[in-house]
Short mmCIF file of C-alpha atoms and ligand atoms in Angstrom, two decimals:
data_model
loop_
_atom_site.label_atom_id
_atom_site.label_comp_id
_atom_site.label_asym_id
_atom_site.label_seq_id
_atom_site.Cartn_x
_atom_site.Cartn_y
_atom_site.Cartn_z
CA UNK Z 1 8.83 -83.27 12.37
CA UNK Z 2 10.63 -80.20 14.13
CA UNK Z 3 13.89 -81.46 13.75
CA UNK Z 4 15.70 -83.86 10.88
CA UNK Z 5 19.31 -85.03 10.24
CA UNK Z 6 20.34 -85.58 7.37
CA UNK Z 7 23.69 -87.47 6.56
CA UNK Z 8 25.47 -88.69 3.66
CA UNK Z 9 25.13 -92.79 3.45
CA UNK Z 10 27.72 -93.32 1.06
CA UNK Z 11 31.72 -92.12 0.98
CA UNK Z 12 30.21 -88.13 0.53
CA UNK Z 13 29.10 -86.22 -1.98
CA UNK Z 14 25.64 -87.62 -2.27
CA UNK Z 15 24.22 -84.51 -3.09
CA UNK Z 16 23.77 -83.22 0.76
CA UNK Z 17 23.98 -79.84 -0.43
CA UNK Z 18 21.29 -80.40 -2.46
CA UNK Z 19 18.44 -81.64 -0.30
CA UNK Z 20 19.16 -79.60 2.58
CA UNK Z 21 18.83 -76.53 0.16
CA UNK Z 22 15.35 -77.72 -0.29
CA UNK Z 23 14.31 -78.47 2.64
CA UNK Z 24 15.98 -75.28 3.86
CA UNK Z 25 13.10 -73.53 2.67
CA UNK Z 26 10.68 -74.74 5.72
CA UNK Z 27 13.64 -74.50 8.27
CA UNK Z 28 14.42 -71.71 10.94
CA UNK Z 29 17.95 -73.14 11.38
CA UNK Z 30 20.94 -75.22 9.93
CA UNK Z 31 23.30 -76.32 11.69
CA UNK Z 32 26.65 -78.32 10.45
CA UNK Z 33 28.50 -80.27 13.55
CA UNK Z 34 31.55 -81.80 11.96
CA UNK Z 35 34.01 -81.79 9.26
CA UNK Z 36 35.64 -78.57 7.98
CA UNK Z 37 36.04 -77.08 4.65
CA UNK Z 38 36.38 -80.78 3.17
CA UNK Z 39 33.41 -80.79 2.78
CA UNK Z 40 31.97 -79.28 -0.84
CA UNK Z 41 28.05 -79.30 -1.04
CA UNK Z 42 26.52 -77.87 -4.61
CA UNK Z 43 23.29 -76.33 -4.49
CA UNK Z 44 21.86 -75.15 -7.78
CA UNK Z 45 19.41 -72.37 -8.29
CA UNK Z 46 17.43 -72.04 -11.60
CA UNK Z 47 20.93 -72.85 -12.96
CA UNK Z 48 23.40 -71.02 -10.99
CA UNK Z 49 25.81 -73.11 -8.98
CA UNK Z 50 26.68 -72.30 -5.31
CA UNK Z 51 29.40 -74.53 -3.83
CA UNK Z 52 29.71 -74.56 0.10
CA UNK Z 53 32.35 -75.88 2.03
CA UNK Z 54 32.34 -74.36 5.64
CA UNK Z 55 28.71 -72.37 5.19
CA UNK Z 56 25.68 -74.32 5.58
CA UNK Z 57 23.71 -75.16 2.58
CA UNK Z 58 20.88 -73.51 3.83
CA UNK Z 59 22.74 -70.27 3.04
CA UNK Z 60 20.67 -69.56 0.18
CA UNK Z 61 17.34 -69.36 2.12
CA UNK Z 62 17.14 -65.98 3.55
CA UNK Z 63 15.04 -66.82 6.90
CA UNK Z 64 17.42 -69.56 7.92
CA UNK Z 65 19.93 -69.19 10.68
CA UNK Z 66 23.29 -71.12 9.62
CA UNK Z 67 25.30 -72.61 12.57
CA UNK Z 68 28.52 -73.80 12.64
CA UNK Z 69 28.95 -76.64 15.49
CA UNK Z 70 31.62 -76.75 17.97
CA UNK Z 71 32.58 -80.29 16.08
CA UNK Z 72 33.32 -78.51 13.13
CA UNK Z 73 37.55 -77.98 12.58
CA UNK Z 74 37.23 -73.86 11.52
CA UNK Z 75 39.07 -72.88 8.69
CA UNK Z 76 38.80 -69.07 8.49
CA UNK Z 77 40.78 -68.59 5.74
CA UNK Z 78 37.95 -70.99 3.40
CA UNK Z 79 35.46 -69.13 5.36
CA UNK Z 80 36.43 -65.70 4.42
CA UNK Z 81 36.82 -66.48 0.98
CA UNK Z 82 33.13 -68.52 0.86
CA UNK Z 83 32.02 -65.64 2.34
CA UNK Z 84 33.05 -62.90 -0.28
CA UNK Z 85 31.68 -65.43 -2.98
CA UNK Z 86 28.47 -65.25 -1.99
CA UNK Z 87 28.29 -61.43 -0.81
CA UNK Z 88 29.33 -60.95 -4.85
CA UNK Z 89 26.18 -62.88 -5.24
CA UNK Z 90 23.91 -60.71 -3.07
CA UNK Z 91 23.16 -63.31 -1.05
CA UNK Z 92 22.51 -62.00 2.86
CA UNK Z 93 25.17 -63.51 5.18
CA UNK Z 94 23.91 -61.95 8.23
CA UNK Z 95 22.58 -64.99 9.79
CA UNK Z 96 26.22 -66.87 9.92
CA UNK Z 97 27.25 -68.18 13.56
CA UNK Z 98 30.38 -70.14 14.98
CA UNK Z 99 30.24 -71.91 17.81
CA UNK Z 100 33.13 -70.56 20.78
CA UNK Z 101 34.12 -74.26 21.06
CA UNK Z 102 34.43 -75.01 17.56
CA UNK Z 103 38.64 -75.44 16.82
CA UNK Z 104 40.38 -73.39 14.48
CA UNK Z 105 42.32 -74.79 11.63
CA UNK Z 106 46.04 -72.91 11.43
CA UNK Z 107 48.40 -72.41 8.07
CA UNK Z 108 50.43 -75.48 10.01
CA UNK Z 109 47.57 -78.27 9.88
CA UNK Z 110 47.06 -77.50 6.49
CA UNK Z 111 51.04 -77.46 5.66
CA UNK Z 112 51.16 -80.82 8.15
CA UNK Z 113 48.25 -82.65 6.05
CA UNK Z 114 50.54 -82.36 3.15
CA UNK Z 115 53.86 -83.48 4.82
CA UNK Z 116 51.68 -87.00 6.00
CA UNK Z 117 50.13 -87.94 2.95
CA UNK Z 118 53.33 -87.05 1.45
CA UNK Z 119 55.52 -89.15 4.17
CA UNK Z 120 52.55 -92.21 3.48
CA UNK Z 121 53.98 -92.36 0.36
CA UNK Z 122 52.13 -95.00 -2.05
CA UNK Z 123 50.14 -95.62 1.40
CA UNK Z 124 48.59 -92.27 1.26
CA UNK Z 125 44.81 -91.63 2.40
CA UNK Z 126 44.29 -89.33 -0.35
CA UNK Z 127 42.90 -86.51 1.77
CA UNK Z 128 41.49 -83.12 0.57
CA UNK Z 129 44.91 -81.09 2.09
CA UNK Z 130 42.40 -79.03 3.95
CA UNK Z 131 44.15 -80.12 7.50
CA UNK Z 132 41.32 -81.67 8.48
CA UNK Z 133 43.24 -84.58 10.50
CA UNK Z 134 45.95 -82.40 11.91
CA UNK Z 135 43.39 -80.21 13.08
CA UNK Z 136 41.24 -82.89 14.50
CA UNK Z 137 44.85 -84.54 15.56
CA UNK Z 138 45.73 -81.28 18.58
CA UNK Z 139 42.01 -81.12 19.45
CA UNK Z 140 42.04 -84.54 20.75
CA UNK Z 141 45.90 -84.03 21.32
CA UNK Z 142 44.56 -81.12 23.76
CA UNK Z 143 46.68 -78.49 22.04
CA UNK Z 144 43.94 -76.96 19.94
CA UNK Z 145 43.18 -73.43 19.49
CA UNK Z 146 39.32 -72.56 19.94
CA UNK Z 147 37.23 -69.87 18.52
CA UNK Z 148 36.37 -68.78 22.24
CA UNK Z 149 40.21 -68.58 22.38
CA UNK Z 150 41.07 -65.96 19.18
CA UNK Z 151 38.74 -63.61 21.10
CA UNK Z 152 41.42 -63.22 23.89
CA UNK Z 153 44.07 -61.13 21.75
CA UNK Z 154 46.81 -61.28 24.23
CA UNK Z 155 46.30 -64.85 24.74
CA UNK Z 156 45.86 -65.88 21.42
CA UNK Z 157 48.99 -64.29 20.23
CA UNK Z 158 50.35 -66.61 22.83
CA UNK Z 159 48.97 -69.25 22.47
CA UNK Z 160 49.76 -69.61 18.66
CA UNK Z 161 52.93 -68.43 18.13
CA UNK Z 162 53.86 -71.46 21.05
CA UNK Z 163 51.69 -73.63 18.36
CA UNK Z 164 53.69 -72.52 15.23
CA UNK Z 165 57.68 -72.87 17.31
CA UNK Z 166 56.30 -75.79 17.94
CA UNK Z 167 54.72 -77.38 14.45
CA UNK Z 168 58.13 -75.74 13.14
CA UNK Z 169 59.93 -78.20 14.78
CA UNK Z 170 57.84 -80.74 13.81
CA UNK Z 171 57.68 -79.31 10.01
CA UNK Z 172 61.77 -79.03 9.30
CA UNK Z 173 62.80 -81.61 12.20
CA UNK Z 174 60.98 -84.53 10.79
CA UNK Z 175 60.37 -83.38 7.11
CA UNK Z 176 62.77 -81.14 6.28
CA UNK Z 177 59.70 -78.32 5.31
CA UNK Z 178 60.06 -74.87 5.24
CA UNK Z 179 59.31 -72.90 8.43
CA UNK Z 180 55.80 -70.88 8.89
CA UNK Z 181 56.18 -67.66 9.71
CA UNK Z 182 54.99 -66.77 13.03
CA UNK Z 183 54.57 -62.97 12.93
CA UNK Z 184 52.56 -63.19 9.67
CA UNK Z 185 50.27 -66.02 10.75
CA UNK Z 186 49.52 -64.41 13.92
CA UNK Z 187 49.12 -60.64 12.00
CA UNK Z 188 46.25 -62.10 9.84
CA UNK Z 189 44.60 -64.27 12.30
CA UNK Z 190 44.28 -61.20 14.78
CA UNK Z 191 42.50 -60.14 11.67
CA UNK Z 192 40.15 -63.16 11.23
CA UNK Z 193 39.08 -62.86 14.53
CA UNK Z 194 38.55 -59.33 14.50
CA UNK Z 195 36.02 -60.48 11.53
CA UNK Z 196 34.76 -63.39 12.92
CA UNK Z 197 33.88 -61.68 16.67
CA UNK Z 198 30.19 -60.84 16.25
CA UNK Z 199 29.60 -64.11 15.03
CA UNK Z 200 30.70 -66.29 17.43
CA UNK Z 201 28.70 -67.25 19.90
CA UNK Z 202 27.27 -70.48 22.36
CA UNK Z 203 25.75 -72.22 19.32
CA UNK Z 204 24.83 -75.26 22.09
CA UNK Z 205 22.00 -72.56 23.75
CA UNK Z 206 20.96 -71.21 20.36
CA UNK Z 207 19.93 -74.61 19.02
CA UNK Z 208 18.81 -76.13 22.42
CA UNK Z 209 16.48 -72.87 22.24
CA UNK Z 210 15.46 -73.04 18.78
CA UNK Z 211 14.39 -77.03 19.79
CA UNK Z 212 12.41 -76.06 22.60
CA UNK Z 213 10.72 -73.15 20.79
CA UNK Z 214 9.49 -75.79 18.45
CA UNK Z 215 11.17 -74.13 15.73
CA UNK Z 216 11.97 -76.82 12.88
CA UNK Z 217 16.15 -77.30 12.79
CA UNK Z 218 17.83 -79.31 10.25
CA UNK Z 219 21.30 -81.20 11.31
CA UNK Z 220 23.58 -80.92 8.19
CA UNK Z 221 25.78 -83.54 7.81
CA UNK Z 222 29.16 -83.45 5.87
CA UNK Z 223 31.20 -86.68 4.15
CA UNK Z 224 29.48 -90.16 4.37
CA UNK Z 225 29.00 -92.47 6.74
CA UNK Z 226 31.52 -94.82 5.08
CA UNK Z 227 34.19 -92.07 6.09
CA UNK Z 228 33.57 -91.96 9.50
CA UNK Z 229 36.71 -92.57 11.96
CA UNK Z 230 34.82 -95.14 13.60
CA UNK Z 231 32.20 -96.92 11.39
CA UNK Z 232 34.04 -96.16 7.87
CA UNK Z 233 36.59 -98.07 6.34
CA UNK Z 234 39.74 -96.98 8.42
CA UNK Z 235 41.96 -95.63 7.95
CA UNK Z 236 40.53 -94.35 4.42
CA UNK Z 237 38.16 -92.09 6.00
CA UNK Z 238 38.14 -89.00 7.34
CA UNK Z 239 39.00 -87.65 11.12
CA UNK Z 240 35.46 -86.71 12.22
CA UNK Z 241 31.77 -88.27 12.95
CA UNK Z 242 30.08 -88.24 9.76
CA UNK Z 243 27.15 -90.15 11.23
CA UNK Z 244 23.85 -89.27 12.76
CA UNK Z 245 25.84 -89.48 16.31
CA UNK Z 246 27.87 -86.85 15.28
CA UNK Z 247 25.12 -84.53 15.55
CA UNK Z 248 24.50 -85.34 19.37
CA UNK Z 249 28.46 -84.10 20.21
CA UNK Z 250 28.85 -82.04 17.56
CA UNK Z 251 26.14 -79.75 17.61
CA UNK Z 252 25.75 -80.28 21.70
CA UNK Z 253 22.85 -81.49 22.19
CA UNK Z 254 21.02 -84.14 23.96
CA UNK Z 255 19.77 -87.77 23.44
CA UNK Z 256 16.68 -87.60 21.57
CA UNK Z 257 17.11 -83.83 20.16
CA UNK Z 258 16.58 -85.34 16.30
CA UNK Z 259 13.45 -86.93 15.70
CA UNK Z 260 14.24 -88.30 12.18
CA UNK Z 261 17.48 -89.47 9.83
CA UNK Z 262 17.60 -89.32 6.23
CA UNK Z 263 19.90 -90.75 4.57
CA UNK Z 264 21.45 -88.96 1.37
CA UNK Z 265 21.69 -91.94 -1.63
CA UNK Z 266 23.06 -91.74 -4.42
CA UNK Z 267 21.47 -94.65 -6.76
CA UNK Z 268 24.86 -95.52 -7.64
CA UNK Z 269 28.07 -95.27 -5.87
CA UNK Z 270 31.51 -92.44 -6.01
CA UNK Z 271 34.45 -92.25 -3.73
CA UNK Z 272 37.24 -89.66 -3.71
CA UNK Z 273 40.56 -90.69 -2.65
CA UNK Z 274 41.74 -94.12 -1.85
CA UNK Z 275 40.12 -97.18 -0.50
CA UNK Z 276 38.27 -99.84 -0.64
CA UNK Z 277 35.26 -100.16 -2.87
CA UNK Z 278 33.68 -103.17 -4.01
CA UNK Z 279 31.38 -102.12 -6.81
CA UNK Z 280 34.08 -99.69 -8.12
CA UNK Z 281 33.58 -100.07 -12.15
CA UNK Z 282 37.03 -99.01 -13.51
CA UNK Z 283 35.92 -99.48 -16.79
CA UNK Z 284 33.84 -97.74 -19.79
CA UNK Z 285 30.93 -97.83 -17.28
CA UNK Z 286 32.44 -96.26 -14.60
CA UNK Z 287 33.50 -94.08 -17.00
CA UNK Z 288 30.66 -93.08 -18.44
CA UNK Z 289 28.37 -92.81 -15.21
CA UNK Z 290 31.20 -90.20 -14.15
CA UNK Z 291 30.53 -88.38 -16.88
CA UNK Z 292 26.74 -87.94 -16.85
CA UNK Z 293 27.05 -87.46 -13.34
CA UNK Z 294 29.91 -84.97 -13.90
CA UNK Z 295 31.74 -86.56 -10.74
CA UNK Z 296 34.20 -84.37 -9.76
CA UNK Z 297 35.34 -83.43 -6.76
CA UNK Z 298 33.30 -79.78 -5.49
CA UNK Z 299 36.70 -79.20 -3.60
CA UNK Z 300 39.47 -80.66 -4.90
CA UNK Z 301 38.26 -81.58 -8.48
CA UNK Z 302 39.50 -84.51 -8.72
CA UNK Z 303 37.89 -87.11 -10.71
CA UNK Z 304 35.59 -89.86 -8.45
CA UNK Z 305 35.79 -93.65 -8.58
CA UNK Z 306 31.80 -94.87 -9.79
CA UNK Z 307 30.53 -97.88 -9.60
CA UNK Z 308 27.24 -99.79 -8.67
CA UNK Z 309 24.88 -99.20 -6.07
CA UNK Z 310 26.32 -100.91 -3.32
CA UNK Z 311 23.70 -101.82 -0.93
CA UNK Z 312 25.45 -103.64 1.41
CA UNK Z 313 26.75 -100.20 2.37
CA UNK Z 314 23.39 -98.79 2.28
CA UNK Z 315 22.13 -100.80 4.22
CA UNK Z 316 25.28 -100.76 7.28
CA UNK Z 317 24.63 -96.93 6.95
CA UNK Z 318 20.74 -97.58 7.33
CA UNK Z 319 22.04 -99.51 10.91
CA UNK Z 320 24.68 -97.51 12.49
CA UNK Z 321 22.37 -94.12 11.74
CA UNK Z 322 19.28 -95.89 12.21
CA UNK Z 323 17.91 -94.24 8.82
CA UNK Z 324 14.45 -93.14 8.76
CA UNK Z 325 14.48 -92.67 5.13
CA UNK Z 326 16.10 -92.39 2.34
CA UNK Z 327 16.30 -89.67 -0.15
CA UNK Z 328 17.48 -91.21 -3.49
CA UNK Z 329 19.64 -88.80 -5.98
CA UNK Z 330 21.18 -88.12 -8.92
CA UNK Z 331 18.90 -90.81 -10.44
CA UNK Z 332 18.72 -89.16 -13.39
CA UNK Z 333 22.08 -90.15 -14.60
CA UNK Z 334 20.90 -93.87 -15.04
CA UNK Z 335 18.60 -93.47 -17.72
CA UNK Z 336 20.05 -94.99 -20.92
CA UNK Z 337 21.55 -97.55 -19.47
CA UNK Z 338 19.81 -100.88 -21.33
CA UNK Z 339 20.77 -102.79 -17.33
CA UNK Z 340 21.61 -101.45 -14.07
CA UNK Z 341 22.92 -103.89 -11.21
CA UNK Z 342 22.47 -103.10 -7.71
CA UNK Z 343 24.78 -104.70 -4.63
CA UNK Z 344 22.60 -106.90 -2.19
CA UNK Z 345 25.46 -108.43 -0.72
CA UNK Z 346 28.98 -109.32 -1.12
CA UNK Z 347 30.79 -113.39 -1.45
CA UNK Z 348 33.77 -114.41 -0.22
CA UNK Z 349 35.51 -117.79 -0.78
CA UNK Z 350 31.90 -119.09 -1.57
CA UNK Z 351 30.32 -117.52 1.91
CA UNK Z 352 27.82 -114.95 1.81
CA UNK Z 353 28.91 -111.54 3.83
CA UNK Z 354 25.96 -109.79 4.70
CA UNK Z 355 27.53 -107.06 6.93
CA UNK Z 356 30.20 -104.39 6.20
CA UNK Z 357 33.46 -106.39 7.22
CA UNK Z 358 35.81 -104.05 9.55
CA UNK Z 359 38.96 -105.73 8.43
CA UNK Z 360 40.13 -104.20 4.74
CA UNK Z 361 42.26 -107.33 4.22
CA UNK Z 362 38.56 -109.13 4.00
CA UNK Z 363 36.96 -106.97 2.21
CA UNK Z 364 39.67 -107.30 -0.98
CA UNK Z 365 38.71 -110.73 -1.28
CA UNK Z 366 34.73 -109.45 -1.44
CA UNK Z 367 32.93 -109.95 -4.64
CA UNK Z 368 29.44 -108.54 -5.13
CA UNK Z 369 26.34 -110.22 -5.68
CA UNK Z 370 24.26 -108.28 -7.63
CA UNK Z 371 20.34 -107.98 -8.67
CA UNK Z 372 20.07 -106.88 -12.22
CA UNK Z 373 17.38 -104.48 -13.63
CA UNK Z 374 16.17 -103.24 -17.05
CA UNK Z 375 17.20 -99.66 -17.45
CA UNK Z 376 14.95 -97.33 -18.64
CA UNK Z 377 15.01 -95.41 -22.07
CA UNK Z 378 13.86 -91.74 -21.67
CA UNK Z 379 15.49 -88.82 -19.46
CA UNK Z 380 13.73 -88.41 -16.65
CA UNK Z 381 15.18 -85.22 -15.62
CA UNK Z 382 11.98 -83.57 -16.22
CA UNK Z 383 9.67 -85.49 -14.24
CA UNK Z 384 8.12 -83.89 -11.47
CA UNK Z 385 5.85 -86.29 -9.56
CA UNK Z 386 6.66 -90.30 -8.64
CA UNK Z 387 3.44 -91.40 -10.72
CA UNK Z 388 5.14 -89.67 -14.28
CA UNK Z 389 8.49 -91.70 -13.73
CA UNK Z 390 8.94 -94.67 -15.87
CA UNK Z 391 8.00 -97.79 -14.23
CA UNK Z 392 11.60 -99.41 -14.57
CA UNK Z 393 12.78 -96.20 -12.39
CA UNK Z 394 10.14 -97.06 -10.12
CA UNK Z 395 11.12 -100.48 -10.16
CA UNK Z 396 14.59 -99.45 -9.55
CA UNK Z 397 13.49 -97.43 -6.47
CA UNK Z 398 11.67 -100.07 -5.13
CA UNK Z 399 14.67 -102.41 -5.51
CA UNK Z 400 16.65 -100.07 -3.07
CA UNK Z 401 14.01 -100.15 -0.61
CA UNK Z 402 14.26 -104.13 -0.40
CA UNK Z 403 18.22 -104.17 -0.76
CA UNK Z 404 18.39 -101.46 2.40
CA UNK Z 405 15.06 -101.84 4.12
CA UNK Z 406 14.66 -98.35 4.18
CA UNK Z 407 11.88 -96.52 2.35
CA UNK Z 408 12.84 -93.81 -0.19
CA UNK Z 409 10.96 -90.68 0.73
CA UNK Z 410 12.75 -88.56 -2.28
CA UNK Z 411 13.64 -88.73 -5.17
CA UNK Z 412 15.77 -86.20 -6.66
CA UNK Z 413 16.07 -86.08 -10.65
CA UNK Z 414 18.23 -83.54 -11.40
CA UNK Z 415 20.86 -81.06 -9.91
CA UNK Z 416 18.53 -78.28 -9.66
CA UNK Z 417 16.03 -77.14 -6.90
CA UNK Z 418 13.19 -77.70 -8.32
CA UNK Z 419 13.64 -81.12 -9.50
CA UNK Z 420 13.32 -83.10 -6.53
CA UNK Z 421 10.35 -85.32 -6.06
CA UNK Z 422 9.03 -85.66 -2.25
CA UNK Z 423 6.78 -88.94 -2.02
CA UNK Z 424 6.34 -88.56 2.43
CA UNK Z 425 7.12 -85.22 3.82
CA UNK Z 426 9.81 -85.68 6.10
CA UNK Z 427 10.24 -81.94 7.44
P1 LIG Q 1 27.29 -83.26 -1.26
O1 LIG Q 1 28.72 -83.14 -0.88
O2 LIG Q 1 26.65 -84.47 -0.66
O3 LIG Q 1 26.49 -82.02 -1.00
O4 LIG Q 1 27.26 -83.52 -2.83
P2 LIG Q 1 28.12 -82.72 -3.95
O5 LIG Q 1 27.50 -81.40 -4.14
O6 LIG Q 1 29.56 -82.80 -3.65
O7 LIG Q 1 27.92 -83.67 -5.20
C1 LIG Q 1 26.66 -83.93 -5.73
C2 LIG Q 1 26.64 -83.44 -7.19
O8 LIG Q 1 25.49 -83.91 -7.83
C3 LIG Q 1 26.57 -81.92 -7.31
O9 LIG Q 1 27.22 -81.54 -8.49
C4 LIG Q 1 25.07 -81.66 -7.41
O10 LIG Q 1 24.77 -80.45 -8.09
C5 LIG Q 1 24.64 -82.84 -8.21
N1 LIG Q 1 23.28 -83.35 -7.94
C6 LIG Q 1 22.61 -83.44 -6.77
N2 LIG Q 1 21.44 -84.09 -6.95
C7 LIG Q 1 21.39 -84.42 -8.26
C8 LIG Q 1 20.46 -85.16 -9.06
O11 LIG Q 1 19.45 -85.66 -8.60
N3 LIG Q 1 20.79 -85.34 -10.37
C9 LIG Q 1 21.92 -84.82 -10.92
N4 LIG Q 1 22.13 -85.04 -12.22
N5 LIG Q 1 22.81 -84.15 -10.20
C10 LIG Q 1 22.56 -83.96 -8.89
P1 LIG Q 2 31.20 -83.91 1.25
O1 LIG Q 2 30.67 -83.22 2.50
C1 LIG Q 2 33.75 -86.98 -0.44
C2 LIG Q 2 37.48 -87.84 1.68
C3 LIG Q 2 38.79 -87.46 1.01
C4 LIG Q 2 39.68 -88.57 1.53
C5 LIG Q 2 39.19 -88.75 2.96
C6 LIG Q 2 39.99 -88.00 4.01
O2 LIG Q 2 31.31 -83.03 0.07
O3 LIG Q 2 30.44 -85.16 1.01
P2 LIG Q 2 40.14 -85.45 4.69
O4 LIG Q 2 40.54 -84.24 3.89
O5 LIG Q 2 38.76 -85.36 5.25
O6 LIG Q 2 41.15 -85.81 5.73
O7 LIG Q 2 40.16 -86.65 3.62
O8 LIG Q 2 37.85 -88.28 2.98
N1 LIG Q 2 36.51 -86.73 1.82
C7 LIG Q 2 35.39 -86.63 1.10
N2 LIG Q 2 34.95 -87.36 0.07
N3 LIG Q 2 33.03 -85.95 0.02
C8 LIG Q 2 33.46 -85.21 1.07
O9 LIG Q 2 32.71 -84.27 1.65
C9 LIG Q 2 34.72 -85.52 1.63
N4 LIG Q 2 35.46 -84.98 2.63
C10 LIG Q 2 36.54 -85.75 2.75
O10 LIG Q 2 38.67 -87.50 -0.39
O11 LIG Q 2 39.43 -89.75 0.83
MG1 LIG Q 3 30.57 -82.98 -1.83
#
């Protein structure tokens, strides 16, 4: 397969980062299409941690070409600072490129992000203060500020400091914020794009080219499916296309550019932020599946909701990014437990729901119907091939394939590179 997408089928931080670090290795190009420096994917090394926010995760493979999409919101700022990181590393960040299209995220969506979740009050989204929305708000507002435009210096100047009088007003007017300065905002991003000019480039020919070549090109996704603007569970969700479809925009490319979807699982569930969540266990459980798993957030570090596998979800996501396969993570934290339950559906007032309800009033009322499993005893962390796993982890595998209808092509035991198990090749 010459090219592969892989999303997140959950609310994020499935362990993205992860996979596409391994499957890095047999790609000539990455290429992220949406979201912005939300996004935090961990890729671990023989034990040293890498966290990536705006970079793609296949970074760390020194033959792959890293694109950033024109759907991605730009935050040069993050990027600069990502950047230094992993020159103190030694790792070779020659191969970085921004799309000319791709919008730039300004010291005012960040400072706006705050002001709305603030102004939401007890009704706030819980975002990651990155300015994701905001950002995502004046491109569709048709006030945004493109990477094609910083390279204009007159122009830009312009352009932004009109931007800044005007998110001034905006910032003291309505919420009584301190002013931005305009001179220093516009002094430093002169100097970001400066920085950032050999980079940027027409990403849209570079990966069309890289397609027709045959070269193999992996579609990085960022977030979950569940926090997609359109399919996730609005308006807890984020401002971008987290979904297969995302790619087709975001990355400009045609119909029929990806020839396969996997679907990043995590056998059980997180969230960060607010919303709904049916299998949420906010109890010891929960508890203690956050701390095997060490959830916590790779940007913000806050702690994440857990609960059970929720394969109602898994299974919506399997629909709406017509999933080719499933690559099943962080499985490793479930040993020890002497039962495990997995979602099939959810039951309302005594009627089964069998689809992912759009209205969140509904969904409160939702109760899960679960299948319940013997756990296994013995860490399985070390395991290296399907056949040496214990056969209630295979059992538990199999269980997600039924529940979603989806077949798990890998299984990944363990934070690490190396310990991820491939049972079909899918790149
Ligand atoms: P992403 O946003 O989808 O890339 O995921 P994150 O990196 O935010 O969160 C996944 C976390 O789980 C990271 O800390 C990973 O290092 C870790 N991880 C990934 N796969 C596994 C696994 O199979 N087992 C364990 N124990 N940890 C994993
Ligand atoms: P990765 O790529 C998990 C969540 C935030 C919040 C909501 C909106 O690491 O999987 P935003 O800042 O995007 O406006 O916040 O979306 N969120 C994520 N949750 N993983 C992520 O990315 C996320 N990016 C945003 O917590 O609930
Ligand atoms: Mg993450």
């Amino acid at each position: 397969m010459s090219s592969l997408a892989i999303v997140g089928s959950q609310w994020g931080d499935e362990g993205k980062g992860k996979i596409i670090d391994y499957l890095a290795g047999k790609a000539d190009m990455v290429v992220r299409a949406q979201g912005g420096s939300n996004a935090g994917h961990t890729v671990v090394i023989r034990g040293k941690k890498y966290a990536l926010h705006l970079i793609p995760s296949g970074i760390l493979n020194s033959n792959t070409a890293n694109i950033i999409g024109n759907g991605v919101v730009f935050d040069p700022e993050s990027f600069f600072e990502e950047l230094a990181g992993l020159e103190r590393d030694g790792i070779p960040t020659d191969k970085i490129y921004l799309s000319d299209r791709a919008h730039i995220v300004f010291p005012y969506h960040k400072a706006l992000d705050e002001l709305y979740e603030k102004a939401r009050g007890s009704a706030d989204i819980g975002t990651t203060k990155r300015g994701i929305g905001p950002a995502y708000m004046d491109k569709i507002e048709r006030s945004g500020i493109r990477a094609c435009d910083m390279l204009d210096e007159g122009g830009f100047r312009e352009k932004l400091e009109a931007q800044i009088a005007h998110k001034n007003r905006v910032i003291t007017g309505l919420f009584g914020g301190a002013p931005l300065d305009a001179g220093e905002i516009a002094r430093r991003y002169a100097e970001y794009a400066r920085r950032l000019a050999p980079r940027v480039r027409d990403t849209g020919v570079m990966v069309h080219e890289a397609l027709k070549s045959g070269r193999k090109v992996l579609f990085e996704g960022a977030q979950g499916s569940m926090l997609d603007i359109d399919l996730g569970t609005y308006p807890y969700v984020t401002s971008s296309h987290p979904v297969s479809g995302g790619f087709i925009v975001g990355a400009g490319i045609g119909l029929g550019a990806i020839h396969g979807v996997v679907g990043i699982t995590k056998a059980y569930t997180t969230r960060v932020g607010k919303g709904p969540f049916v299998t949420e266990l906010a109890d010891a459980t929960g508890d203690r599946i956050r701390e095997l798993g060490h959830e916590y957030g790779a940007t913000t570090g806050r702690p994440r909701r857990c609960g059970w596998f929720d394969g109602l979800v898994v299974r919506y996501s399997a629909r709406v990014n017509g999933l080719t396969g499933l690559a099943l993570t962080l499985l490793d934290v479930l040993s020890g437990f002497d039962e495990l339950f997995l979602c099939e559906r959810y039951e309302r007032g005594g009627q089964a729901i069998e689809d992912f309800p759009a209205d969140l009033g509904l969904l409160e009322g939702c109760r899960p119907v679960y299948r319940r499993l013997p756990g296994w005893g013995s860490d399985i962390s070390g395991c290296s091939s399907y056949e040496s796993l214990p056969e209630n982890a295979k059992g538990y595998v199999r269980a997600v394939e039924e529940i979603t209808g989806v077949p798990v092509k890998i299984v990944s035991v363990g934070p690490d590179r190396e310990q991820t198990i491939i049972r079909e090749e899918v790149f």
